[in-house]
Coordinates of C-alpha atoms in Angstrom, one line a residue:
Chain U
X462 CA 35.0 124.2 83.1
X463 CA 32.8 122.5 85.6
X464 CA 33.3 119.2 84.2
X465 CA 36.8 118.8 85.2
X466 CA 35.7 118.3 88.8
X467 CA 33.9 115.2 87.8
X468 CA 36.8 113.6 86.1
X469 CA 37.7 110.5 87.6
X470 CA 40.6 110.4 89.9
X471 CA 43.4 108.0 88.9
X472 CA 44.7 105.1 91.0
X473 CA 47.5 107.3 92.5
X474 CA 44.9 108.9 94.8
X475 CA 44.6 105.7 96.6
X476 CA 48.4 104.7 96.2
X477 CA 49.3 107.9 97.9
X478 CA 47.8 107.1 101.1
X479 CA 48.4 103.3 101.0
X480 CA 50.9 101.9 103.5
X481 CA 49.0 103.6 106.4
X482 CA 50.7 102.5 109.7
X483 CA 53.2 100.3 111.6
X484 CA 50.5 97.9 112.4
X485 CA 49.8 97.2 108.7
X486 CA 53.5 96.8 108.1
X487 CA 53.9 94.2 110.8
X488 CA 50.9 92.4 109.6
X489 CA 52.4 92.3 106.2
X490 CA 55.7 91.1 107.7
X491 CA 54.1 88.4 109.9
X492 CA 54.5 85.8 107.1
X493 CA 58.3 86.4 106.7
X494 CA 58.8 86.4 110.5
X495 CA 57.2 83.0 110.6
X496 CA 59.4 81.8 107.8
X497 CA 62.4 83.1 109.8
X498 CA 61.4 81.4 112.9
X499 CA 61.0 77.9 111.1
X500 CA 64.6 78.4 109.6
X501 CA 65.9 79.0 113.2
X502 CA 64.3 76.1 114.6
X503 CA 65.4 73.8 111.9
X504 CA 69.0 75.4 112.2
X505 CA 68.9 74.7 116.1
X506 CA 67.7 71.1 115.8
X507 CA 69.4 70.1 112.5
X508 CA 73.0 70.0 113.6
X509 CA 72.0 67.7 116.5
X510 CA 69.8 65.4 114.6
X511 CA 72.5 64.9 112.0
X512 CA 75.3 64.9 114.7
X513 CA 77.3 67.6 113.1
X514 CA 80.2 68.6 115.0
X515 CA 80.1 72.5 116.2
X516 CA 83.2 73.3 114.1
X517 CA 81.2 72.5 111.1
X518 CA 77.7 74.0 111.8
X519 CA 77.1 75.3 115.3
X520 CA 73.3 75.7 116.1
X521 CA 72.2 79.3 116.9
X522 CA 72.3 78.9 120.6
X523 CA 75.9 77.8 120.6
X524 CA 76.7 81.0 118.2
X525 CA 74.8 83.2 121.0
X526 CA 76.7 81.6 123.8
X527 CA 80.0 82.1 122.1
X528 CA 79.2 85.6 121.4
X529 CA 78.2 86.5 124.9
X530 CA 81.6 85.2 126.0
X531 CA 83.5 87.6 123.8
X532 CA 81.2 90.3 123.0
X533 CA 83.2 93.2 123.9
X534 CA 85.9 92.3 121.5
X535 CA 83.4 91.4 118.7
X536 CA 81.5 94.6 119.0
X537 CA 84.5 96.5 119.2
X538 CA 85.9 95.1 116.0
X539 CA 82.4 95.4 114.4
X540 CA 82.6 99.2 115.2
X541 CA 85.8 99.4 113.7
X542 CA 84.7 97.6 110.5
X543 CA 81.6 100.0 110.4
X544 CA 83.6 103.2 110.8
X545 CA 85.8 102.0 107.8
X546 CA 82.7 101.0 105.8
X547 CA 80.8 104.4 106.5
X548 CA 84.1 106.5 105.9
X549 CA 84.6 104.9 102.5
X550 CA 80.9 105.1 101.7
X551 CA 80.5 108.6 102.5
X552 CA 83.5 109.7 100.5
X553 CA 82.2 107.7 97.7
X554 CA 78.7 109.2 97.9
X555 CA 79.9 112.7 98.0
X556 CA 82.5 112.2 95.2
X557 CA 80.4 110.3 93.0
X558 CA 77.5 112.7 93.0
X559 CA 80.0 115.6 92.1
X560 CA 81.6 113.3 89.5
X561 CA 78.3 112.7 88.1
X562 CA 77.2 116.3 88.0
X563 CA 80.6 117.0 86.1
X564 CA 79.8 114.3 83.6
X565 CA 76.3 115.4 82.8
X566 CA 77.3 119.0 82.6
X567 CA 80.0 118.7 80.1
X568 CA 79.9 116.6 77.0
X569 CA 83.6 116.8 76.9
X570 CA 84.1 115.2 80.3
X571 CA 81.5 112.7 79.5
X572 CA 83.2 111.7 76.2
X573 CA 86.5 111.5 78.1
X574 CA 85.4 109.8 81.1
X575 CA 82.2 107.6 80.7
X576 CA 83.8 105.0 78.6
X577 CA 86.7 104.5 81.0
X578 CA 84.3 104.3 83.8
X579 CA 82.3 101.5 82.3
X580 CA 85.4 99.5 81.7
X581 CA 86.6 100.1 85.3
X582 CA 83.4 99.0 86.7
X583 CA 83.9 95.7 85.5
X584 CA 87.5 95.3 87.0
X585 CA 87.3 93.3 90.3
X586 CA 87.9 95.9 92.6
X587 CA 89.0 93.3 95.1
X588 CA 91.8 92.0 92.7
X589 CA 93.3 95.5 93.1
X590 CA 93.4 95.3 96.9
X591 CA 96.8 93.8 97.3
X592 CA 98.3 96.8 95.6
X593 CA 96.8 99.0 98.1
X594 CA 99.1 97.3 100.7
X595 CA 102.0 98.2 98.5
X596 CA 100.8 101.8 98.1
X597 CA 99.2 102.6 101.4
X598 CA 100.6 100.0 103.7
X599 CA 98.3 98.3 106.5
X600 CA 95.5 100.1 108.2
X601 CA 92.5 102.3 107.7
X602 CA 93.8 104.0 104.4
X603 CA 94.0 100.8 102.2
X604 CA 90.6 99.8 103.6
X605 CA 88.7 103.0 103.2
X606 CA 90.0 103.3 99.6
X607 CA 88.8 99.7 98.8
X608 CA 85.4 100.5 100.3
X609 CA 85.4 103.7 98.3
X610 CA 86.0 102.0 95.0
X611 CA 83.3 99.3 95.6
X612 CA 80.6 102.0 96.4
X613 CA 81.8 104.6 93.8
X614 CA 80.9 102.9 90.6
X615 CA 77.4 102.1 91.3
X616 CA 76.5 105.6 92.8
X617 CA 78.1 107.4 89.9
X618 CA 76.3 105.6 87.2
X619 CA 73.0 105.8 88.8
X620 CA 73.6 109.5 89.6
X621 CA 74.5 110.0 85.9
X622 CA 71.4 108.2 84.8
X623 CA 69.2 110.0 87.2
X624 CA 70.6 113.5 86.2
X625 CA 69.8 112.7 82.5
X626 CA 66.3 111.4 83.5
X627 CA 64.6 114.6 83.3
X628 CA 62.1 114.8 80.4
X629 CA 63.5 117.0 77.5
X630 CA 60.2 118.7 77.2
X631 CA 60.6 120.2 80.7
X632 CA 64.0 121.4 80.2
X633 CA 62.8 123.1 76.9
X634 CA 60.1 124.5 78.9
X635 CA 62.6 125.9 81.5
X636 CA 64.8 127.3 78.8
X637 CA 61.8 129.2 77.3
X638 CA 61.7 130.9 80.6
X639 CA 65.2 132.0 80.5
X640 CA 66.1 130.0 83.5
X641 CA 69.7 129.7 84.4
X642 CA 71.6 126.5 84.1
X643 CA 71.9 126.6 88.0
X644 CA 68.1 126.9 88.4
X645 CA 67.3 124.3 85.9
X646 CA 69.8 121.9 87.9
X647 CA 68.5 122.7 91.3
X648 CA 64.8 122.8 90.7
X649 CA 64.6 120.2 88.0
X650 CA 67.5 118.0 87.0
X651 CA 68.7 117.3 90.8
X652 CA 65.2 116.4 92.3
X653 CA 64.4 114.3 89.3
X654 CA 67.8 112.4 89.7
X655 CA 67.2 111.8 93.5
X656 CA 65.4 108.3 93.3
X657 CA 68.2 107.1 91.2
X658 CA 70.9 108.4 93.2
X659 CA 69.1 106.6 96.3
X660 CA 68.9 103.5 94.4
X661 CA 72.7 103.7 93.8
X662 CA 73.5 104.6 97.5
X663 CA 71.5 101.5 98.6
X664 CA 73.6 99.4 96.3
X665 CA 76.8 101.2 97.3
X666 CA 76.2 100.5 100.9
X667 CA 75.8 96.7 100.6
X668 CA 79.0 96.7 98.5
X669 CA 80.7 98.8 101.2
X670 CA 80.5 96.1 103.7
X671 CA 81.8 93.7 101.3
X672 CA 84.8 96.0 100.6
X673 CA 85.4 96.6 104.3
X674 CA 85.6 92.8 105.3
X675 CA 87.7 92.2 102.2
X676 CA 90.1 95.0 103.1
X677 CA 90.5 93.5 106.5
X678 CA 91.3 90.1 105.3
X679 CA 94.0 91.4 103.2
X680 CA 95.4 94.5 104.8
X681 CA 94.5 94.8 108.4
X682 CA 95.3 93.7 111.9
X683 CA 91.9 94.6 113.5
X684 CA 88.1 94.6 112.6
X685 CA 85.7 91.8 112.0
X686 CA 87.3 90.7 108.7
X687 CA 90.6 90.2 110.8
X688 CA 88.9 88.5 113.5
X689 CA 87.1 86.2 111.2
X690 CA 90.3 84.9 109.8
X691 CA 91.8 84.5 113.6
X692 CA 88.5 82.7 114.8
X693 CA 88.6 80.4 111.7
X694 CA 92.3 79.7 112.2
X695 CA 91.1 78.4 115.8
X696 CA 88.3 76.6 114.3
X697 CA 86.0 78.7 116.4
X698 CA 83.2 78.4 113.9
X699 CA 80.5 79.8 116.2
X700 CA 82.5 83.2 116.6
X701 CA 82.7 83.1 112.8
X702 CA 79.0 83.0 112.6
X703 CA 78.7 85.6 115.2
X704 CA 81.0 87.8 113.2
X705 CA 79.0 87.4 110.1
X706 CA 75.8 88.2 111.9
X707 CA 77.2 91.2 113.6
X708 CA 78.6 92.9 110.4
X709 CA 75.3 91.9 108.3
X710 CA 73.5 93.5 111.1
X711 CA 75.6 96.7 110.7
X712 CA 75.0 96.7 107.0
X713 CA 71.4 96.3 107.4
X714 CA 71.3 99.2 110.0
X715 CA 73.2 101.7 107.4
X716 CA 70.9 100.5 104.6
X717 CA 67.7 101.3 106.6
X718 CA 69.5 104.6 107.7
X719 CA 69.4 105.5 103.9
X720 CA 65.9 104.3 103.6
X721 CA 64.8 106.6 106.2
X722 CA 66.8 109.4 104.6
X723 CA 65.2 108.7 101.4
X724 CA 61.7 108.6 102.9
X725 CA 62.1 112.0 104.3
X726 CA 63.9 113.4 101.2
X727 CA 61.6 112.2 98.4
X728 CA 58.3 111.1 100.0
X729 CA 56.7 112.0 96.6
X730 CA 58.7 109.1 95.1
X731 CA 58.7 106.6 98.0
X732 CA 54.9 106.8 98.4
X733 CA 54.1 105.4 95.0
X734 CA 56.8 102.8 94.6
X735 CA 56.0 99.2 95.1
X736 CA 59.3 98.3 96.9
X737 CA 60.0 94.8 97.7
X738 CA 61.5 95.7 101.0
X739 CA 58.0 97.0 102.1
X740 CA 56.1 94.3 100.7
Chain N
X674 CA 56.0 145.7 65.4
X675 CA 53.8 146.9 62.4
X676 CA 56.8 147.4 60.1
X677 CA 57.1 143.4 60.2
X678 CA 53.8 142.7 58.8
X679 CA 54.6 140.9 55.7
X680 CA 52.7 142.0 52.5
X681 CA 49.3 140.3 51.9
X682 CA 49.2 139.0 55.6
X683 CA 47.3 141.8 56.9
X684 CA 43.6 141.5 58.1
X685 CA 44.2 144.6 60.3
X686 CA 46.1 143.0 63.1
X687 CA 49.7 143.5 63.5
X688 CA 51.8 140.4 63.1
X689 CA 52.9 138.4 66.3
X690 CA 55.0 135.8 64.3
X691 CA 56.7 136.2 60.9
X692 CA 58.4 133.1 59.3
X693 CA 60.4 133.9 56.2
X694 CA 61.6 131.2 54.1
X695 CA 62.1 129.1 57.1
X696 CA 63.9 125.7 56.5
X697 CA 65.3 123.0 58.8
X698 CA 67.6 120.1 57.8
X699 CA 68.9 117.4 60.0
X700 CA 71.9 115.3 59.6
X701 CA 71.0 111.6 59.5
X702 CA 72.7 108.7 61.2
X703 CA 73.7 107.6 57.5
X704 CA 75.8 110.7 56.9
X705 CA 72.9 112.4 54.8
X706 CA 70.4 115.3 55.4
X707 CA 66.8 115.2 56.1
X708 CA 64.7 118.1 55.2
X709 CA 62.3 118.3 57.9
X710 CA 60.9 121.8 57.0
X711 CA 61.2 123.5 53.7
X712 CA 60.9 127.1 52.8
X713 CA 57.8 127.9 55.1
X714 CA 56.7 131.5 55.0
X715 CA 53.8 132.5 57.3
X716 CA 52.6 135.4 59.4
X717 CA 50.5 134.8 62.6
X718 CA 48.4 137.9 63.5
X719 CA 48.1 139.1 66.9
X720 CA 45.3 137.4 68.9
X721 CA 44.8 134.9 66.2
X722 CA 44.2 131.2 66.9
X723 CA 46.4 129.4 64.1
X724 CA 46.5 125.7 63.7
X725 CA 49.3 123.9 61.8
X726 CA 47.6 120.6 60.9
X727 CA 49.5 117.6 59.2
X728 CA 50.4 114.0 59.4
X729 CA 53.1 112.8 61.8
X730 CA 56.5 113.6 60.6
X731 CA 55.6 116.6 58.7
X732 CA 57.9 118.8 60.6
X733 CA 55.0 120.5 62.5
X734 CA 56.6 120.1 66.0
X735 CA 60.2 121.2 64.4
X736 CA 58.3 124.4 63.2
X737 CA 56.9 125.2 66.7
X738 CA 60.3 124.5 68.4
X739 CA 61.8 126.8 65.9
X740 CA 59.3 129.6 66.6
X741 CA 60.0 129.2 70.4
X742 CA 63.8 129.5 69.7
X743 CA 64.4 126.0 71.0
X744 CA 65.7 124.9 67.6
X745 CA 67.9 127.0 65.4
X746 CA 66.6 127.5 61.9
X747 CA 68.9 126.3 59.0
X748 CA 67.6 128.7 56.6
X749 CA 65.3 131.8 56.7
X750 CA 64.5 133.7 59.7
X751 CA 61.7 133.9 62.1
X752 CA 60.5 136.9 64.1
X753 CA 58.5 136.9 67.3
X754 CA 57.0 140.3 68.3
X755 CA 59.2 141.8 65.8
X756 CA 62.5 140.6 67.1
X757 CA 64.4 138.1 65.2
X758 CA 64.6 134.6 67.2
X759 CA 68.0 133.6 67.9
X760 CA 67.7 132.1 71.5
X761 CA 64.7 130.7 73.4
X762 CA 61.8 133.2 73.3
X763 CA 60.9 133.9 76.7
X764 CA 57.7 135.9 76.4
X765 CA 55.5 132.7 75.5
X766 CA 53.9 129.9 77.1
X767 CA 54.4 126.3 75.9
X768 CA 52.0 123.4 76.3
X769 CA 53.4 120.1 75.2
X770 CA 51.6 116.7 74.5
X771 CA 52.6 115.3 77.6
X772 CA 52.0 117.5 80.8
X773 CA 55.6 117.3 82.0
X774 CA 54.5 118.2 85.6
X775 CA 57.1 117.7 88.4
X776 CA 55.9 115.0 90.4
X777 CA 57.5 116.3 93.6
X778 CA 55.4 119.5 93.3
X779 CA 51.9 120.1 94.1
X780 CA 49.6 121.4 91.3
X781 CA 50.2 125.0 92.6
X782 CA 53.7 124.5 93.0
X783 CA 54.0 123.3 89.3
X784 CA 52.2 126.5 88.0
X785 CA 54.6 128.6 90.1
X786 CA 57.5 126.9 88.5
X787 CA 57.4 129.4 85.6
X788 CA 57.8 132.8 87.7
X789 CA 60.1 130.7 90.0
X790 CA 62.5 129.8 87.1
X791 CA 62.2 133.4 85.9
X792 CA 63.6 134.4 89.0
X793 CA 60.6 136.4 89.9
X794 CA 58.9 136.6 93.6
X795 CA 56.5 133.6 93.3
X796 CA 54.3 135.3 96.2
X797 CA 53.1 137.7 93.9
X798 CA 51.9 135.0 91.5
X799 CA 50.1 132.9 94.1
X800 CA 46.9 134.6 93.7
X801 CA 47.0 134.6 89.9
X802 CA 48.0 131.0 89.9
X803 CA 45.0 129.9 92.1
X804 CA 42.5 131.9 89.8
X805 CA 44.0 130.1 86.7
X806 CA 43.7 126.8 88.3
X807 CA 39.9 127.7 88.9
X808 CA 39.4 128.7 85.4
X809 CA 41.0 125.6 84.0
X810 CA 38.8 123.6 86.2
X811 CA 41.2 122.4 88.9
X812 CA 39.6 124.0 91.9
X813 CA 40.4 122.2 94.9
X814 CA 43.3 120.3 93.3
X815 CA 45.8 122.9 94.1
X816 CA 47.6 120.9 96.8
X817 CA 47.5 117.6 95.1
X818 CA 50.3 116.0 93.3
X819 CA 50.3 115.2 89.7
X820 CA 50.1 111.5 90.3
X821 CA 46.8 112.2 92.0
X822 CA 45.3 113.6 88.8
X823 CA 43.9 112.2 85.6
X824 CA 45.9 112.7 82.4
X825 CA 43.3 115.5 81.4
X826 CA 43.7 117.3 84.7
X827 CA 47.6 117.2 84.4
X828 CA 47.2 118.8 81.1
X829 CA 45.1 121.5 82.4
X830 CA 47.5 122.2 85.1
X831 CA 50.2 122.5 82.5
X832 CA 47.9 124.9 80.6
X833 CA 47.6 127.1 83.7
X834 CA 51.4 126.9 84.1
X835 CA 51.7 128.1 80.6
X836 CA 49.4 131.0 81.1
X837 CA 50.7 132.0 84.7
X838 CA 53.2 134.8 83.3
X839 CA 50.5 136.1 81.1
X840 CA 52.5 135.6 77.9
X841 CA 51.0 137.2 74.7
X842 CA 51.8 134.0 72.7
X843 CA 50.9 130.6 73.5
X844 CA 52.6 127.6 71.6
X845 CA 50.8 124.3 71.9
X846 CA 52.2 121.1 70.5
X847 CA 49.5 118.6 70.2
X848 CA 48.2 119.5 73.7
X849 CA 45.2 117.1 73.5
X850 CA 46.9 114.4 71.4
X851 CA 47.5 112.1 74.6
X852 CA 44.0 112.5 76.0
X853 CA 41.0 110.0 75.6
X854 CA 38.4 111.2 73.1
X855 CA 35.8 112.3 75.5
X856 CA 38.4 114.4 77.7
X857 CA 39.8 115.8 74.6
X858 CA 36.2 116.9 73.3
X859 CA 35.7 118.7 76.8
X860 CA 39.3 120.1 76.8
X861 CA 38.8 121.6 73.2
X862 CA 35.6 123.4 74.3
X863 CA 37.3 124.8 77.4
X864 CA 40.4 125.8 75.6
X865 CA 38.2 127.7 73.1
X866 CA 36.7 129.5 76.1
X867 CA 39.9 130.4 77.8
X868 CA 41.4 131.7 74.5
X869 CA 38.2 133.8 74.0
X870 CA 38.5 135.3 77.5
X871 CA 42.2 136.5 76.8
X872 CA 43.5 138.1 73.8
X873 CA 46.5 135.6 73.3
X874 CA 48.0 134.5 70.2
X875 CA 47.9 130.7 69.7
X876 CA 49.9 128.5 67.4
X877 CA 48.4 125.1 67.9
X878 CA 50.1 121.9 66.6
X879 CA 47.8 119.1 65.7
X880 CA 46.9 116.2 63.5
X881 CA 43.3 116.2 64.3
X882 CA 41.2 117.8 61.6
X883 CA 38.3 118.3 64.1
X884 CA 40.4 120.3 66.6
X885 CA 42.1 122.3 63.9
X886 CA 38.6 123.5 62.5
X887 CA 36.6 123.8 65.7
X888 CA 39.4 125.9 67.2
X889 CA 41.0 127.9 64.7
X890 CA 40.8 131.3 62.9
X891 CA 43.2 129.6 60.4
X892 CA 44.3 126.2 59.6
X893 CA 47.7 125.8 58.0
X894 CA 48.0 122.4 56.3
X895 CA 51.3 120.8 56.0
X896 CA 52.3 118.4 53.4
X897 CA 54.4 115.3 54.5
X898 CA 58.2 115.2 54.1
X899 CA 59.7 117.6 53.6
X900 CA 57.2 119.8 55.6
X901 CA 56.2 122.7 53.7
X902 CA 52.7 124.6 53.7
X903 CA 50.1 123.0 51.4
X904 CA 47.2 125.1 52.0
X905 CA 46.1 127.9 54.5
X906 CA 42.3 127.8 55.0
X907 CA 40.2 130.4 56.7
X908 CA 37.8 129.1 59.3
X909 CA 34.9 131.6 59.4
X910 CA 32.7 129.8 61.9
X911 CA 30.9 131.9 64.6
X912 CA 32.3 131.8 68.1
X913 CA 31.9 130.4 70.6
X914 CA 31.9 127.2 68.5
X915 CA 32.0 124.7 71.6
X916 CA 30.1 121.3 70.9
X917 CA 27.8 123.0 68.5
X918 CA 30.4 124.0 66.0
X919 CA 30.0 120.7 64.5
X920 CA 26.3 121.3 63.4
X921 CA 27.3 124.5 61.3
X922 CA 27.3 124.0 57.5
X923 CA 31.0 125.7 57.6
X924 CA 32.4 123.0 59.8
X925 CA 31.5 120.5 57.2
X926 CA 32.7 122.4 54.1
X927 CA 36.0 122.9 56.0
X928 CA 36.4 119.2 56.9
X929 CA 35.6 118.1 53.4
X930 CA 38.2 120.6 52.0
X931 CA 40.9 119.5 54.3
X932 CA 39.9 115.9 53.8
X933 CA 40.2 116.4 50.0
X934 CA 43.7 117.9 50.5
X935 CA 44.8 114.8 52.4
X936 CA 43.3 112.4 50.0
X937 CA 45.0 114.3 47.1
X938 CA 48.4 114.1 49.0
X939 CA 47.8 110.4 50.0
X940 CA 47.9 111.1 53.5
X941 CA 44.4 109.7 53.7
X942 CA 43.0 107.1 51.2
X943 CA 39.8 105.9 50.2
X944 CA 38.5 102.6 51.1
X945 CA 39.2 99.9 48.6
X946 CA 35.5 99.3 48.2
X947 CA 33.1 96.5 49.1
X948 CA 31.4 94.2 46.8
X949 CA 27.6 94.4 46.6
X950 CA 27.2 91.1 48.3
X951 CA 29.4 92.3 51.3
X952 CA 27.1 95.5 51.6
X953 CA 24.1 93.5 51.3
X954 CA 25.1 90.9 53.9
X955 CA 25.8 93.7 56.3
X956 CA 22.7 95.7 55.7
X957 CA 20.4 92.8 56.0
X958 CA 22.0 91.9 59.5
X959 CA 21.8 95.2 60.9
X960 CA 19.0 96.5 63.0
X961 CA 17.2 99.7 61.6
X962 CA 18.5 101.9 64.4
X963 CA 22.1 101.3 63.3
X964 CA 21.5 101.8 59.8
X965 CA 19.9 105.3 60.6
X966 CA 23.1 106.6 62.6
X967 CA 25.3 105.3 59.7
X968 CA 23.4 107.1 57.0

């Protein structure tokens, strides 16, 4: 038995302790930061050199100045849009997960619903949005519903895939212990599904911001989406840019919140993944 | 339990597993039926190390799953410890070809999954789990994660997991099948030792003649499709066999007997033969040492 100790360790030993610190991460991001700086410089100088009018392409300094002039209004609108995003997304996350559990726990539910789900996923949700005005009127309800619909499908489908991803052998092993369905779900299937669920959540949150802005284009008199239309009508292109930046920043922030939760929840998975967002 | 010993099976020990005319048919995608296992009758004695040896697709894994109660039999019946198998047998340890450890748990937590799933107080099993990990050679790796272990070490952990509840019966489905040749050699030696220290009944599925002969008290040879028992060979080699088991005359006799059966069934085929010129060319160019090892 002593031979086992001399067995070579796999690459995993190293990988587990990879990504050691903030400095390391910063060093690896230096290259992309340089790229970003170059883009900003080109953007700042480009419009001047080409003599482009501000309403076509304002340089970043003009965008910043415009934002500073009405930052309160813009931030306020961004907050409204973000709450809609978050509300619809959280509803979708909860509902999707429960729905996915139902689908995988009953063959009948799966046969009845899975095909419809796949077809429905192809329907452009934005095309249904005008209907929501008919049904729910203006305001946060149609907005939230659209965000919900956008995020619902990717989260549900990845949660279903995740809940089915446990190895049949480990489930057989669990059956041979006489484990209850609940114990098998809680100790094996659910943890096994978490990486896929988080992937779905990340796709969901990016779609949620698209959903929120679209909903405000169509069915709202507030939020960044609504202001974007107003600013465009005034040919206030710098503020349009500022609005796009704001809402992108909000989306990015929420995305990173999910990443942080993921790191805390499933460190065993995150630590061995080669994720492009950390490269 | 004694009343379930089928006639002719007895070498003294009572039966652990009895298979009576067990068959398994699967529906095929074409609407027909495939006969995976056909009319298998077998008695596994308590404390026996029994191998089921056969080519891929001979239904040996199906047989194991039916014994474990994970698959229903189509015909016949199976008794484990005197009780007819109708649902998953719980007083059993199972080892698969893949270690199937849960990657979010440490090695120790993986071993403790067994009692945990059984709803037992895991604290009572910690000491035993640690002892087992030592005895399978994983001392110092209790708090490692499966990813940090080699394939052989992962399989050792899965064997510890199978043993932690101290089941009287161990079902192993090609547990050495995914390991590299050297690791496999070591694992076989260690497995024999582990078995000798316990008094467990082992049903060991394999497609390796070496593993079957070096580990088993009896080897059940399955014929390919539909899987049925072709021969049962007693392996009467002294234990522990360890690595030295190969030197024993009985090892070669058994290997040749099994090879002969596989040749007869077409599972193995003789080489088509080389011409005298081809052999001569090879022999001339080979160094003397090489000829020596081949002869």
